[in-house]
Short mmCIF file of C-alpha atoms in Angstrom, two decimals:
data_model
loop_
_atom_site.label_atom_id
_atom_site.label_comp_id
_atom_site.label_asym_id
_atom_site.label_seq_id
_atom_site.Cartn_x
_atom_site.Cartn_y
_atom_site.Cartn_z
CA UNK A 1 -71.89 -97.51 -121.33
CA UNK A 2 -70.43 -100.25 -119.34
CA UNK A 3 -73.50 -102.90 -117.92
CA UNK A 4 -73.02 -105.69 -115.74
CA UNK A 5 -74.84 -108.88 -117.76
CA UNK A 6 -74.79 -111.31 -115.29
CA UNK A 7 -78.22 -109.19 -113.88
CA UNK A 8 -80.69 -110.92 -115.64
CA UNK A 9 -83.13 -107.15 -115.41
CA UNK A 10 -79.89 -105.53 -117.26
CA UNK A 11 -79.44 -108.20 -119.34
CA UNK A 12 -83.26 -108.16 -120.69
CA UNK A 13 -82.92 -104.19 -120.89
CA UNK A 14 -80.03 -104.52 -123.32
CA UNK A 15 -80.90 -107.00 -125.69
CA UNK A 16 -84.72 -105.40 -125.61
CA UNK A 17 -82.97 -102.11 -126.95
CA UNK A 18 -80.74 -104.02 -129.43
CA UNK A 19 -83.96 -105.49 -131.05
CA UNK A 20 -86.50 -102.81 -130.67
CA UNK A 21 -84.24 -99.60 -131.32
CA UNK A 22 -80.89 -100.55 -132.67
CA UNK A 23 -81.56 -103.06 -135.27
CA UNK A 24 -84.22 -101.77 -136.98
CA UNK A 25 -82.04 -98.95 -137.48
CA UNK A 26 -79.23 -101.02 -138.49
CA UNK A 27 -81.57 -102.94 -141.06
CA UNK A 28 -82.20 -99.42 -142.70
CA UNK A 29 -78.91 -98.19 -142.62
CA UNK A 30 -77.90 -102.13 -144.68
CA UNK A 31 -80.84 -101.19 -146.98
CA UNK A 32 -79.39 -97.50 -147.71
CA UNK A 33 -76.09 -98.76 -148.39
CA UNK A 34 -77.16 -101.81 -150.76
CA UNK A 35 -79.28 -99.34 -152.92
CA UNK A 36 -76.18 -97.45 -153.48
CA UNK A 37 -76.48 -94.76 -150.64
CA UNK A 38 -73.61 -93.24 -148.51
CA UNK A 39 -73.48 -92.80 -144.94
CA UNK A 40 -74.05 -89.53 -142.58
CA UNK A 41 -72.05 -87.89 -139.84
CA UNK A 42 -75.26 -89.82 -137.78
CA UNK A 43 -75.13 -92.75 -139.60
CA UNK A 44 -71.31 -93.42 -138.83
CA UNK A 45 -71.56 -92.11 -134.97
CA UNK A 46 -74.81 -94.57 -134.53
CA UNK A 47 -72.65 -97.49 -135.70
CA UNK A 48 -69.72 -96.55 -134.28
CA UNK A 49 -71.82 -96.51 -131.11
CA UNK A 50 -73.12 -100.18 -131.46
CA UNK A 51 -69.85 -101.57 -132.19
CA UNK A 52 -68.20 -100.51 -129.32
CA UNK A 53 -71.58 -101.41 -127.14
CA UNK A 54 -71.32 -105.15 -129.14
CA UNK A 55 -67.45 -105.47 -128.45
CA UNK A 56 -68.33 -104.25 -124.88
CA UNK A 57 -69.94 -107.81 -124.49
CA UNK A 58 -67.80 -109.78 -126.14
CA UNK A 59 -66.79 -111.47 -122.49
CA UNK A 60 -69.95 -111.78 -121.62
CA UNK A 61 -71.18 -113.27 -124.75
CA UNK A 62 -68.08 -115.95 -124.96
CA UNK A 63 -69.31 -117.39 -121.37
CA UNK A 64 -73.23 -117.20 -122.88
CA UNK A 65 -73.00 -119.34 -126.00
CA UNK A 66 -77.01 -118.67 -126.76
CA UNK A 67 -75.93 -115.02 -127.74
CA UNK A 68 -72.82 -115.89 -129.76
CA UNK A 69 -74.89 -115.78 -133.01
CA UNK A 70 -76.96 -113.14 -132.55
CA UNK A 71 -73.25 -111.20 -131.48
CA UNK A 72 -71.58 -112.89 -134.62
CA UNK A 73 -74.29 -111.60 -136.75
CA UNK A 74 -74.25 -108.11 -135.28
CA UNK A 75 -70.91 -107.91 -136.63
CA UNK A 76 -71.03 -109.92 -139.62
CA UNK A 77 -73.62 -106.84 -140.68
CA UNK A 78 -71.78 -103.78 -139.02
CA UNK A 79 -68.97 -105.39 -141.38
CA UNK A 80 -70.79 -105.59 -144.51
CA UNK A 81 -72.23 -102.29 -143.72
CA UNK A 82 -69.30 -100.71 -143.56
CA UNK A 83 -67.42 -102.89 -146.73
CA UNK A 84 -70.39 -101.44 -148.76
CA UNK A 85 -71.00 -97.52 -147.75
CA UNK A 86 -66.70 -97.47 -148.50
CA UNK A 87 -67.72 -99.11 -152.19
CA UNK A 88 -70.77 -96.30 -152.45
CA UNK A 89 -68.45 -93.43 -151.40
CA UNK A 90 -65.56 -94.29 -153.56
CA UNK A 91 -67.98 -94.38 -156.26
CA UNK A 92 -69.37 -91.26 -155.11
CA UNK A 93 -66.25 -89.69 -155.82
CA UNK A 94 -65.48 -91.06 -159.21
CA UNK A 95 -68.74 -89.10 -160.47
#
């Protein structure tokens, strides 16, 4: 869902959503995977989903340098998220 940033209403919309409905749900999704839990059909749409929403902004956020770290960290987790349910599954399948 493309979003024009530069409107400061949009721009407030988006990162409200980020914190109030997507990251708590990527928090829990990091906690499944660290305890040794795999990932759903759901689970791997819903990030799949956020990382193309996060690379969306990548312009806007390399003209913004006050959300460079919160985007960096976005996909510093969706990265470790993903490096981890791989490790769980392969495991998974070894039983």
């Amino acid at each position: 869902m493309a979003y024009s940033l530069e409107n400061e209403g949009i721009l407030i919309t988006v990162l409200q959503r980020f914190e109030i409905h997507r990251l708590p749900r990527i928090i829990d999704i990091k906690n499944l995977v660290d305890q040794g839990g795999v990932l759903s059909d759901y689970d791997i749409d819903f990030l799949e989903e956020v990382l193309q929403d996060t690379k969306q902004y990548e312009p806007f956020v390399e003209g913004h340098a006050e959300y460079r770290e919160l985007f960096a960290r976005t996909v510093h987790l969706y990265n470790e998220i993903t490096s981890k349910a791989l490790e769980n599954e392969r495991r998974a399948i070894k039983r």
